[in-house]
Coordinates of C-alpha atoms in Angstrom, one line a residue:
M1 CA -8.5 -22.4 -17.8
Q2 CA -9.5 -22.3 -14.1
S3 CA -8.3 -25.3 -12.2
H4 CA -10.5 -27.1 -9.6
R5 CA -7.9 -29.8 -8.7
R6 CA -7.0 -30.4 -5.1
H7 CA -3.6 -29.0 -4.0
P8 CA -1.4 -30.9 -1.6
F9 CA -0.4 -27.7 0.1
L10 CA -4.1 -26.9 0.8
A11 CA -4.7 -30.4 2.2
R12 CA -1.8 -30.0 4.7
L13 CA -3.5 -26.8 6.0
C14 CA -7.1 -28.0 6.3
L15 CA -7.0 -29.2 9.9
L16 CA -4.9 -26.3 11.1
V17 CA -7.1 -23.7 9.5
L18 CA -10.3 -25.3 10.8
L19 CA -9.0 -25.2 14.4
L20 CA -7.8 -21.6 14.0
Y21 CA -11.0 -20.5 12.4
L22 CA -13.0 -21.7 15.4
L23 CA -11.2 -19.2 17.6
P24 CA -13.5 -16.3 18.6
L25 CA -12.9 -12.9 17.3
S26 CA -10.7 -10.8 19.6
P27 CA -11.8 -7.5 21.1
A28 CA -9.5 -5.9 18.5
F29 CA -12.3 -6.3 16.0
S30 CA -14.5 -3.7 17.6
R31 CA -11.8 -1.3 18.9
S32 CA -11.9 2.3 17.9
T33 CA -10.8 5.4 19.6
R34 CA -13.1 8.4 19.4
L35 CA -12.0 11.8 20.5
A36 CA -14.5 14.2 18.9
D37 CA -17.7 15.2 20.4
G38 CA -21.3 15.0 19.1
G39 CA -22.8 13.5 16.0
N40 CA -20.3 11.4 14.0
P41 CA -17.4 11.0 16.4
Y42 CA -14.9 11.1 13.6
H43 CA -15.8 14.6 12.3
Y44 CA -12.8 16.2 13.9
T45 CA -11.9 19.8 13.7
L46 CA -8.5 20.8 12.2
E47 CA -7.3 21.7 15.7
Q48 CA -8.1 18.2 17.0
L49 CA -6.3 16.7 14.0
Q50 CA -3.2 18.8 14.5
A51 CA -3.1 18.0 18.2
A52 CA -3.3 14.2 17.7
L53 CA -1.6 13.4 14.4
P54 CA 2.0 13.4 13.2
Q55 CA 3.1 16.9 12.3
P56 CA 5.5 17.1 9.4
I57 CA 8.1 19.9 9.4
L58 CA 9.2 21.3 6.0
D59 CA 10.4 24.9 6.3
K60 CA 10.7 25.5 2.6
H61 CA 7.6 23.6 1.5
P62 CA 4.6 24.8 3.6
Q63 CA 2.3 24.1 0.7
W64 CA 2.8 20.4 1.0
I65 CA 1.9 20.6 4.7
T66 CA -1.3 22.5 3.8
M67 CA -2.3 19.7 1.5
Y68 CA -1.3 17.1 4.2
W69 CA -3.8 18.6 6.6
G70 CA -6.4 19.1 3.9
A71 CA -6.3 15.3 3.1
W72 CA -6.9 14.5 6.8
Q73 CA -9.8 16.9 6.8
I74 CA -11.4 15.3 3.8
L75 CA -11.0 11.8 5.4
T76 CA -13.1 13.0 8.4
K77 CA -16.0 13.4 5.9
H78 CA -15.6 9.8 4.7
I79 CA -16.1 8.0 8.0
L80 CA -19.4 6.3 7.8
A81 CA -21.6 4.5 10.4
G82 CA -22.7 0.9 9.8
T83 CA -26.4 0.3 9.7
P84 CA -28.7 -2.6 10.7
E85 CA -29.3 -3.1 7.0
N86 CA -25.7 -3.4 5.9
G87 CA -24.3 -5.1 9.0
F88 CA -21.0 -3.1 8.8
V89 CA -19.0 -2.2 11.9
S90 CA -20.0 0.8 13.9
Y91 CA -17.8 3.2 12.0
Y92 CA -15.5 2.6 9.0
M93 CA -13.5 4.4 6.3
D94 CA -15.5 4.9 3.1
P95 CA -13.5 4.6 -0.2
A96 CA -15.2 7.8 -1.4
F97 CA -16.4 6.0 -4.6
N98 CA -20.2 5.2 -4.5
G99 CA -21.1 4.3 -1.0
D100 CA -19.9 0.7 -1.3
I101 CA -16.8 -0.7 0.3
F102 CA -14.0 -2.2 -1.8
L103 CA -11.2 -4.5 -0.5
W104 CA -8.2 -3.1 -2.3
D105 CA -9.3 0.5 -1.8
T106 CA -9.6 -0.1 2.0
V107 CA -6.1 -1.7 2.1
F108 CA -4.5 1.2 0.3
M109 CA -6.4 3.7 2.5
S110 CA -4.8 2.0 5.5
M111 CA -1.4 2.8 4.2
F112 CA -1.8 6.5 5.2
A113 CA -4.6 6.2 7.7
R114 CA -2.5 4.0 10.0
Y115 CA -0.6 7.1 10.9
G116 CA -3.8 8.2 12.6
R117 CA -4.8 4.9 13.9
D118 CA -5.7 6.3 17.3
L119 CA -8.2 8.6 15.6
F120 CA -9.7 6.7 12.7
P121 CA -11.2 3.2 12.4
V122 CA -8.5 1.6 10.3
T123 CA -8.6 -2.0 11.4
A124 CA -12.3 -1.8 11.9
S125 CA -12.5 -1.1 8.2
F126 CA -10.6 -4.3 7.6
D127 CA -13.1 -6.1 9.9
N128 CA -16.0 -5.4 7.6
F129 CA -14.5 -7.8 5.2
Y130 CA -13.7 -10.5 7.8
H131 CA -17.3 -10.3 9.1
K132 CA -18.6 -10.8 5.6
Q133 CA -16.2 -13.7 4.8
D134 CA -17.9 -16.9 3.7
A135 CA -17.2 -20.1 5.6
D136 CA -15.2 -21.4 2.6
G137 CA -12.9 -18.3 2.8
F138 CA -14.3 -16.2 0.0
I139 CA -14.2 -12.4 0.5
A140 CA -16.0 -10.4 -2.1
R141 CA -14.2 -7.4 -3.6
Q142 CA -17.2 -5.1 -3.1
F143 CA -20.0 -5.0 -0.6
K144 CA -23.1 -2.7 -1.1
G145 CA -23.4 0.2 1.3
T146 CA -27.1 -0.2 1.4
S147 CA -27.6 -3.9 2.0
G148 CA -24.1 -5.2 2.9
L149 CA -24.5 -7.9 0.3
P150 CA -21.7 -8.7 -2.2
Y151 CA -21.9 -6.8 -5.4
Q152 CA -21.1 -10.1 -7.3
G153 CA -21.5 -13.7 -6.2
K154 CA -18.4 -15.8 -5.7
N155 CA -19.0 -17.6 -9.0
D156 CA -18.8 -14.3 -10.9
P157 CA -15.3 -13.9 -12.4
N158 CA -15.2 -10.3 -11.2
S159 CA -15.9 -11.2 -7.6
I160 CA -12.5 -10.6 -5.9
N161 CA -10.0 -7.8 -5.7
P162 CA -6.3 -8.2 -5.4
P163 CA -5.7 -10.5 -2.4
I164 CA -3.6 -8.0 -0.4
L165 CA -5.4 -7.9 2.9
S166 CA -2.6 -9.8 4.5
W167 CA -0.1 -7.2 3.3
G168 CA -2.4 -4.5 4.8
E169 CA -2.4 -6.3 8.2
W170 CA 1.4 -6.7 8.1
E171 CA 2.0 -3.0 7.3
Y172 CA -0.4 -1.9 10.0
Y173 CA 1.5 -4.1 12.5
Q174 CA 4.7 -2.1 11.5
L175 CA 3.1 0.9 13.2
S176 CA 1.1 -0.7 16.0
G177 CA 3.5 -3.3 17.1
D178 CA 0.5 -5.3 18.4
S179 CA 0.8 -8.9 17.4
S180 CA -2.5 -9.9 19.2
R181 CA -4.5 -8.7 16.2
L182 CA -2.3 -10.9 13.9
K183 CA -3.2 -14.0 15.9
T184 CA -6.9 -13.2 15.4
V185 CA -6.8 -12.5 11.6
L186 CA -4.3 -15.2 10.6
P187 CA -6.9 -18.0 10.2
R188 CA -9.1 -15.8 8.1
L189 CA -6.3 -14.7 5.9
I190 CA -5.3 -18.4 5.3
K191 CA -8.8 -19.3 4.4
F192 CA -9.0 -16.4 1.9
Y193 CA -5.6 -17.4 0.4
T194 CA -6.9 -21.0 0.0
W195 CA -10.0 -19.8 -1.7
V196 CA -8.0 -17.7 -4.2
K197 CA -5.7 -20.5 -4.9
T198 CA -8.5 -23.0 -5.5
H199 CA -10.6 -20.7 -7.7
R200 CA -8.2 -18.3 -9.4
T201 CA -5.4 -20.6 -10.5
N202 CA -4.9 -21.6 -14.1
S203 CA -3.6 -25.1 -15.0
D204 CA 0.0 -23.8 -15.1
G205 CA -0.2 -22.6 -11.5
L206 CA -0.3 -18.9 -12.3
Y207 CA -3.3 -16.7 -11.4
W208 CA -6.1 -14.9 -13.3
N209 CA -8.5 -12.0 -12.7
T210 CA -10.6 -9.6 -14.8
G211 CA -10.2 -5.9 -15.5
V212 CA -12.9 -5.1 -12.9
G213 CA -11.6 -7.6 -10.4
S214 CA -8.0 -6.4 -10.7
G215 CA -9.2 -2.9 -9.9
M216 CA -7.6 -1.6 -13.2
D217 CA -10.9 -1.7 -15.0
N218 CA -10.1 -0.6 -18.6
S219 CA -6.4 -1.6 -18.6
P220 CA -5.4 -3.4 -21.8
E221 CA -3.9 -6.2 -19.8
H222 CA -7.2 -7.9 -20.7
T223 CA -7.9 -8.7 -24.3
V224 CA -11.7 -9.0 -24.5
C225 CA -13.6 -6.8 -22.1
D226 CA -13.1 -5.5 -18.5
T227 CA -15.6 -7.9 -17.0
C228 CA -14.8 -11.0 -19.1
F229 CA -13.1 -14.2 -17.9
E230 CA -10.5 -15.0 -20.5
P231 CA -9.5 -18.7 -20.5
G232 CA -5.8 -19.3 -20.8
Q233 CA -4.7 -15.8 -19.5
D234 CA -2.2 -15.4 -16.6
W235 CA -2.2 -12.0 -15.1
I236 CA 1.2 -10.7 -13.9
D237 CA -0.3 -8.4 -11.3
M238 CA -2.6 -11.0 -9.8
S239 CA 0.2 -13.7 -9.8
A240 CA 2.6 -11.3 -8.0
Q241 CA -0.2 -10.1 -5.6
Q242 CA -0.8 -13.7 -4.6
A243 CA 2.9 -14.2 -4.0
L244 CA 2.9 -11.1 -1.8
N245 CA -0.1 -12.6 0.0
A246 CA 1.9 -15.8 0.7
L247 CA 4.9 -13.7 1.8
S248 CA 2.8 -11.6 4.1
I249 CA 1.1 -14.6 5.7
S250 CA 4.5 -16.2 6.3
R251 CA 5.7 -13.1 8.1
I252 CA 2.5 -12.9 10.2
A253 CA 2.9 -16.5 11.1
Q254 CA 6.5 -16.0 12.1
A255 CA 5.5 -12.9 14.2
V256 CA 3.0 -14.9 16.2
G257 CA 5.4 -17.8 16.7
N258 CA 3.9 -20.3 14.3
T259 CA 7.2 -21.3 12.6
Q260 CA 5.7 -24.4 10.8
L261 CA 3.0 -22.3 9.1
A262 CA 5.6 -19.6 8.3
S263 CA 7.7 -22.2 6.6
Q264 CA 4.8 -23.6 4.6
F265 CA 3.9 -20.2 3.3
Q266 CA 7.5 -19.3 2.6
Q267 CA 7.6 -22.4 0.4
E268 CA 4.4 -21.2 -1.3
Y269 CA 6.0 -17.9 -1.9
A270 CA 9.2 -19.4 -3.3
H271 CA 7.3 -21.7 -5.6
L272 CA 5.3 -18.7 -7.1
K273 CA 8.5 -16.6 -7.3
N274 CA 10.2 -19.2 -9.3
L275 CA 7.1 -19.8 -11.6
I276 CA 6.6 -16.1 -12.3
N277 CA 10.3 -15.5 -13.1
Q278 CA 10.3 -18.6 -15.4
R279 CA 7.1 -17.9 -17.3
M280 CA 6.4 -14.2 -17.1
W281 CA 9.9 -12.5 -17.3
S282 CA 11.0 -11.4 -20.8
K283 CA 14.8 -11.5 -21.0
Q284 CA 14.5 -9.8 -24.4
D285 CA 12.4 -6.9 -23.2
G286 CA 13.5 -6.7 -19.5
M287 CA 9.8 -6.7 -18.5
Y288 CA 7.2 -8.9 -16.7
Y289 CA 4.3 -9.7 -19.1
P290 CA 1.0 -11.4 -18.8
I291 CA 0.5 -14.7 -20.6
K292 CA -2.2 -15.7 -23.1
D293 CA -2.5 -19.3 -24.4
G294 CA 1.1 -20.1 -23.3
Q295 CA 2.7 -17.1 -24.8
Q296 CA 3.8 -13.8 -23.3
R297 CA 1.7 -10.8 -24.3
P298 CA 4.0 -7.7 -24.6
V299 CA 1.6 -5.3 -23.0
K300 CA 3.3 -2.8 -20.6
T301 CA 1.0 -1.7 -17.7
I302 CA 1.9 -0.5 -14.3
G303 CA 0.7 -4.0 -13.1
S304 CA 4.1 -5.3 -14.3
F305 CA 5.8 -3.7 -11.4
W306 CA 4.0 -5.6 -8.6
P307 CA 7.0 -8.0 -8.6
L308 CA 9.0 -5.2 -7.0
L309 CA 6.7 -5.0 -4.0
A310 CA 6.5 -8.8 -3.8
Q311 CA 10.3 -8.9 -4.0
L312 CA 10.3 -11.4 -6.8
A313 CA 13.0 -9.8 -9.0
D314 CA 16.7 -10.2 -8.8
T315 CA 19.1 -7.2 -9.0
N316 CA 19.5 -7.5 -12.8
Q317 CA 15.8 -7.6 -13.3
V318 CA 15.2 -4.6 -11.1
S319 CA 17.9 -2.6 -12.9
R320 CA 16.3 -3.3 -16.3
L321 CA 12.8 -2.6 -15.0
I322 CA 13.9 0.7 -13.7
K323 CA 16.2 1.9 -16.5
E324 CA 14.4 0.6 -19.5
H325 CA 10.8 1.1 -18.5
L326 CA 10.0 2.8 -15.2
L327 CA 12.3 5.8 -15.7
N328 CA 11.8 5.8 -19.5
P329 CA 10.0 9.1 -20.4
N330 CA 8.7 7.4 -23.5
E331 CA 6.9 4.8 -21.3
F332 CA 6.0 5.4 -17.7
Y333 CA 8.0 8.4 -16.5
R334 CA 5.9 11.1 -18.0
E335 CA 5.5 14.7 -16.8
H336 CA 3.5 13.2 -13.9
P337 CA 5.0 9.8 -13.0
F338 CA 4.0 7.0 -13.1
A339 CA 1.6 6.5 -16.0
S340 CA -0.5 3.4 -15.5
L341 CA 0.1 2.4 -19.2
A342 CA 3.3 2.8 -21.2
A343 CA 3.0 5.8 -23.6
T344 CA 4.0 3.5 -26.4
D345 CA 0.8 1.6 -26.2
P346 CA -1.9 2.5 -28.7
H347 CA -4.5 2.8 -25.9
Y348 CA -2.4 5.4 -24.1
N349 CA -4.4 8.7 -23.4
A350 CA -1.9 11.5 -22.9
A351 CA -4.5 14.3 -22.3
T352 CA -6.7 12.7 -19.6
G353 CA -5.3 9.2 -18.8
N354 CA -8.7 7.8 -19.5
Y355 CA -8.7 5.9 -16.2
W356 CA -6.2 3.1 -16.5
N357 CA -5.1 4.0 -20.0
G358 CA -2.4 6.1 -18.6
G359 CA -3.9 7.8 -15.6
V360 CA -1.7 8.3 -12.5
W361 CA -3.1 6.5 -9.4
A362 CA -2.2 6.6 -5.7
P363 CA -2.3 2.8 -5.1
T364 CA 0.1 2.0 -8.0
N365 CA 2.4 4.9 -7.3
Y366 CA 2.6 3.8 -3.7
M367 CA 3.2 0.2 -4.8
V368 CA 6.0 1.2 -7.1
E369 CA 7.7 3.6 -4.6
R370 CA 7.6 1.0 -1.8
G371 CA 9.0 -1.6 -4.2
L372 CA 11.9 0.6 -5.2
K373 CA 12.9 1.2 -1.7
L374 CA 12.9 -2.6 -0.9
Y375 CA 15.7 -2.9 -3.5
G376 CA 17.7 0.1 -2.1
E377 CA 16.5 2.5 -4.8
E378 CA 15.6 5.2 -2.2
D379 CA 16.8 8.0 -4.4
T380 CA 14.8 6.9 -7.4
A381 CA 11.7 6.7 -5.2
Y382 CA 12.5 10.1 -3.7
Q383 CA 12.9 11.9 -7.0
A384 CA 9.7 10.4 -8.4
A385 CA 7.9 11.4 -5.2
L386 CA 9.1 15.0 -5.6
Q387 CA 7.7 15.2 -9.1
D388 CA 4.5 13.4 -8.1
I389 CA 3.7 15.6 -5.1
D390 CA 4.5 18.7 -7.0
N391 CA 1.9 17.8 -9.7
I392 CA -0.6 16.7 -7.1
Y393 CA -0.2 20.0 -5.2
R394 CA -0.6 22.1 -8.4
V395 CA -4.0 20.5 -9.0
Y396 CA -4.9 20.8 -5.3
Q397 CA -4.0 24.5 -5.4
R398 CA -6.3 25.0 -8.4
T399 CA -9.2 22.8 -7.4
G400 CA -9.0 22.7 -3.6
T401 CA -9.2 18.9 -3.4
L402 CA -7.6 15.5 -4.2
W403 CA -8.8 13.5 -7.1
E404 CA -9.3 9.8 -7.8
N405 CA -6.6 9.8 -10.5
Y406 CA -4.5 12.3 -12.5
A407 CA -3.5 12.9 -16.1
P408 CA 0.0 11.6 -17.0
D409 CA 1.2 14.4 -19.3
S410 CA 0.1 17.5 -17.4
A411 CA -0.7 18.8 -13.9
S412 CA -4.4 18.0 -14.2
Q413 CA -6.9 15.7 -12.7
G414 CA -7.8 12.7 -14.8
I415 CA -11.0 12.2 -16.8
P416 CA -13.0 10.5 -15.5
A417 CA -12.0 11.1 -11.9
R418 CA -14.0 11.8 -8.7
P419 CA -13.1 14.7 -6.5
N420 CA -12.6 14.7 -2.7
F421 CA -11.1 11.2 -3.1
V422 CA -9.7 10.4 0.3
G423 CA -10.1 7.5 -0.5
W424 CA -6.7 6.1 -1.4
S425 CA -5.6 9.4 -2.9
G426 CA -4.7 10.4 0.7
N427 CA -1.5 8.5 0.0
F428 CA -0.4 11.3 -2.3
A429 CA -0.6 13.9 0.4
I430 CA 0.2 11.9 3.6
S431 CA 2.2 8.6 3.2
E432 CA 4.2 9.9 0.3
L433 CA 5.1 13.0 2.2
L434 CA 6.1 11.1 5.4
E435 CA 7.7 8.1 3.8
D436 CA 9.3 9.2 0.5
I437 CA 9.9 13.0 0.9
I438 CA 10.8 13.2 4.6
G439 CA 12.0 9.6 4.4
L440 CA 10.6 7.8 7.4
R441 CA 10.1 4.0 7.8
V442 CA 8.7 2.7 11.1
D443 CA 9.4 -0.7 12.6
A444 CA 7.4 -0.7 15.8
P445 CA 7.9 -4.4 16.7
A446 CA 11.7 -3.7 16.8
H447 CA 11.2 -0.3 18.5
T448 CA 13.1 1.2 15.6
L449 CA 12.7 4.3 13.3
N450 CA 14.6 4.4 10.0
W451 CA 15.1 7.9 8.6
R452 CA 16.7 8.5 5.2
L453 CA 17.4 12.2 5.4
N454 CA 16.6 13.4 1.9
L455 CA 16.0 17.1 2.4
T456 CA 18.5 19.8 3.2
E457 CA 16.0 22.3 4.6
R458 CA 15.0 22.1 8.2
N459 CA 12.6 19.1 8.3
G460 CA 11.3 16.2 10.3
I461 CA 8.3 15.1 12.2
T462 CA 6.7 15.7 15.6
N463 CA 4.1 13.7 17.5
L464 CA 4.8 10.4 15.5
H465 CA 3.0 7.5 17.3
F466 CA 4.3 4.0 16.8
G467 CA 3.8 1.1 19.2
Q468 CA 3.4 2.7 22.6
N469 CA 6.0 5.4 21.8
V470 CA 5.7 9.0 20.7
V471 CA 8.7 10.4 18.9
S472 CA 9.7 13.8 17.4
L473 CA 12.7 14.2 15.1
V474 CA 13.9 17.5 13.6
A475 CA 17.0 18.0 11.4
E476 CA 18.4 21.5 11.1
Q477 CA 19.1 23.0 7.7
R478 CA 22.2 21.8 5.9
Q479 CA 24.2 23.0 2.9
N480 CA 24.4 19.7 1.1
A481 CA 22.5 16.4 1.4
S482 CA 25.7 14.6 2.4
D483 CA 26.5 16.9 5.2
T484 CA 26.2 15.5 8.7
P485 CA 23.0 16.8 10.3
H486 CA 22.3 18.3 13.7
L487 CA 19.2 16.6 15.2
T488 CA 16.8 17.2 18.0
V489 CA 15.2 14.0 19.2
Q490 CA 12.4 13.5 21.7
A491 CA 10.9 10.2 22.8
L492 CA 8.4 9.0 25.3
Q493 CA 10.1 5.6 25.4
P494 CA 13.5 4.2 24.3
F495 CA 13.9 3.5 20.6
T496 CA 16.7 3.0 18.0
L497 CA 17.1 5.5 15.2
N498 CA 18.8 4.3 12.0
L499 CA 19.8 7.4 10.0
S500 CA 21.1 7.3 6.5
L501 CA 22.2 10.1 4.1
P502 CA 22.2 10.2 0.3
G503 CA 25.6 9.0 -0.7
G504 CA 25.8 6.1 1.7
K505 CA 26.6 7.4 5.2
T506 CA 24.7 5.6 7.9
F507 CA 24.4 6.1 11.7
A508 CA 22.6 4.4 14.5
H509 CA 21.8 5.3 18.0
T510 CA 19.5 4.0 20.8
F511 CA 17.9 6.9 22.6
T512 CA 16.4 6.7 26.0
S513 CA 13.2 8.6 26.9
G514 CA 13.7 12.4 27.0
K515 CA 14.8 15.1 24.7
W516 CA 18.3 15.1 23.1
R517 CA 20.6 17.0 20.7
W518 CA 22.6 14.6 18.5
T519 CA 25.4 15.2 16.0
P520 CA 26.2 11.8 14.6
D521 CA 29.8 12.4 13.3
S522 CA 31.0 14.0 16.4
K523 CA 29.3 11.5 18.7
E524 CA 27.9 14.5 20.4
L525 CA 24.8 13.7 22.5
K526 CA 23.4 16.2 24.8
D527 CA 20.4 16.1 27.1
S528 CA 18.2 19.0 25.8

């Protein structure tokens, strides 16, 4: 049952949030860089894209690079202009669904689009939701492209998407290094968190949503219908997403120097973490489950892996989640990992996925692979990404485009599924290639680039922008993955490279600006 009681935590924040909310929006809310000429300024040519975006190097997999550039080209067709009728920002990323904008689609689009943040309106797309935020903090999951009005009113149980906007802002900051935007959005994120806590908490302190609200429309996590509010049901994905929300707000507050607020939200996070593990973890099955009327419901959906990204699980729980479920070919690790529903479920559709009855989706694959790496499971994420991108490319080669979702048991698009879905499916071709296959992780605030060198072929990246820096990294071909690499490194500004190899070897070096040849084992560093 939805709780409307007052929360002590919320009361402590009221005055602080009110003061912060009265701050004017910073110029960051209207910033966009436009390099193309004529008409829609975001309709770039391929040559313009290749000159300005990161360029992956994969000597033995040119087909993946072809798909990478194809995804960026599709994105250029999904940059829309706001209108006086909808009140949206000047230009924004369209989720490629039906002309409306959706909160969780936009956040997941930002995970790949941030690599082109100087070309595309990434944060401006977030700003559409802040500009439409109600005074009480409510942000609708969907706004109509025609009128700009919410698709559902705030009292509709389907009215909100997963509350992951704070996570999107934090991840964008990892590439931009610009904390000024965080100061601007923090009060709005707090107000949204507060609204969600007030209106989506059950009496036991856990959270609820609906099939439509969760974004996993026809997933059997719900028991009645995909638009129904179900009293007494706690959702594992929604509860973990709100924990991630608290964790992200805590990190943002820390980054802008508000240690008191950071501590308060860290306590919120710790409370939710403890509650989720006490109530929703099944020691018998080694799985996180939703709850109905006080009892765990043993339904296995991809939503049960959000605790990985939210860092709620301990090492034993992670081991069981991976070995018993995620890598189990009878459940989630099908020919095309990861199925959105365990193949043991009677609703599972092997042939088409039938949307969230087994379909493979970019947002949840991205969530799982990011979560795995947070627990040191880089090789698991890498191997899954290899299988994933191979399936995606086989469909791309046959159809010439990226799809909304994919079938779990064959290299096929899902049914139903929209084509040209960049949209969040850009993550399959862009972020998965850069982060999981090549193995890059950027920490712009620390002027650091982490590279897990997975591949033995000549590989790397050129023209990677993070913070105010532009870096290129190329590793020469090696015989074995554990062999020490020979690297060429070029940087506009000083930065630290943390290099790790499969098997455990790690190296670190701080490079000054310039071009260098580096062989870690021999300590050889030459000005190139």
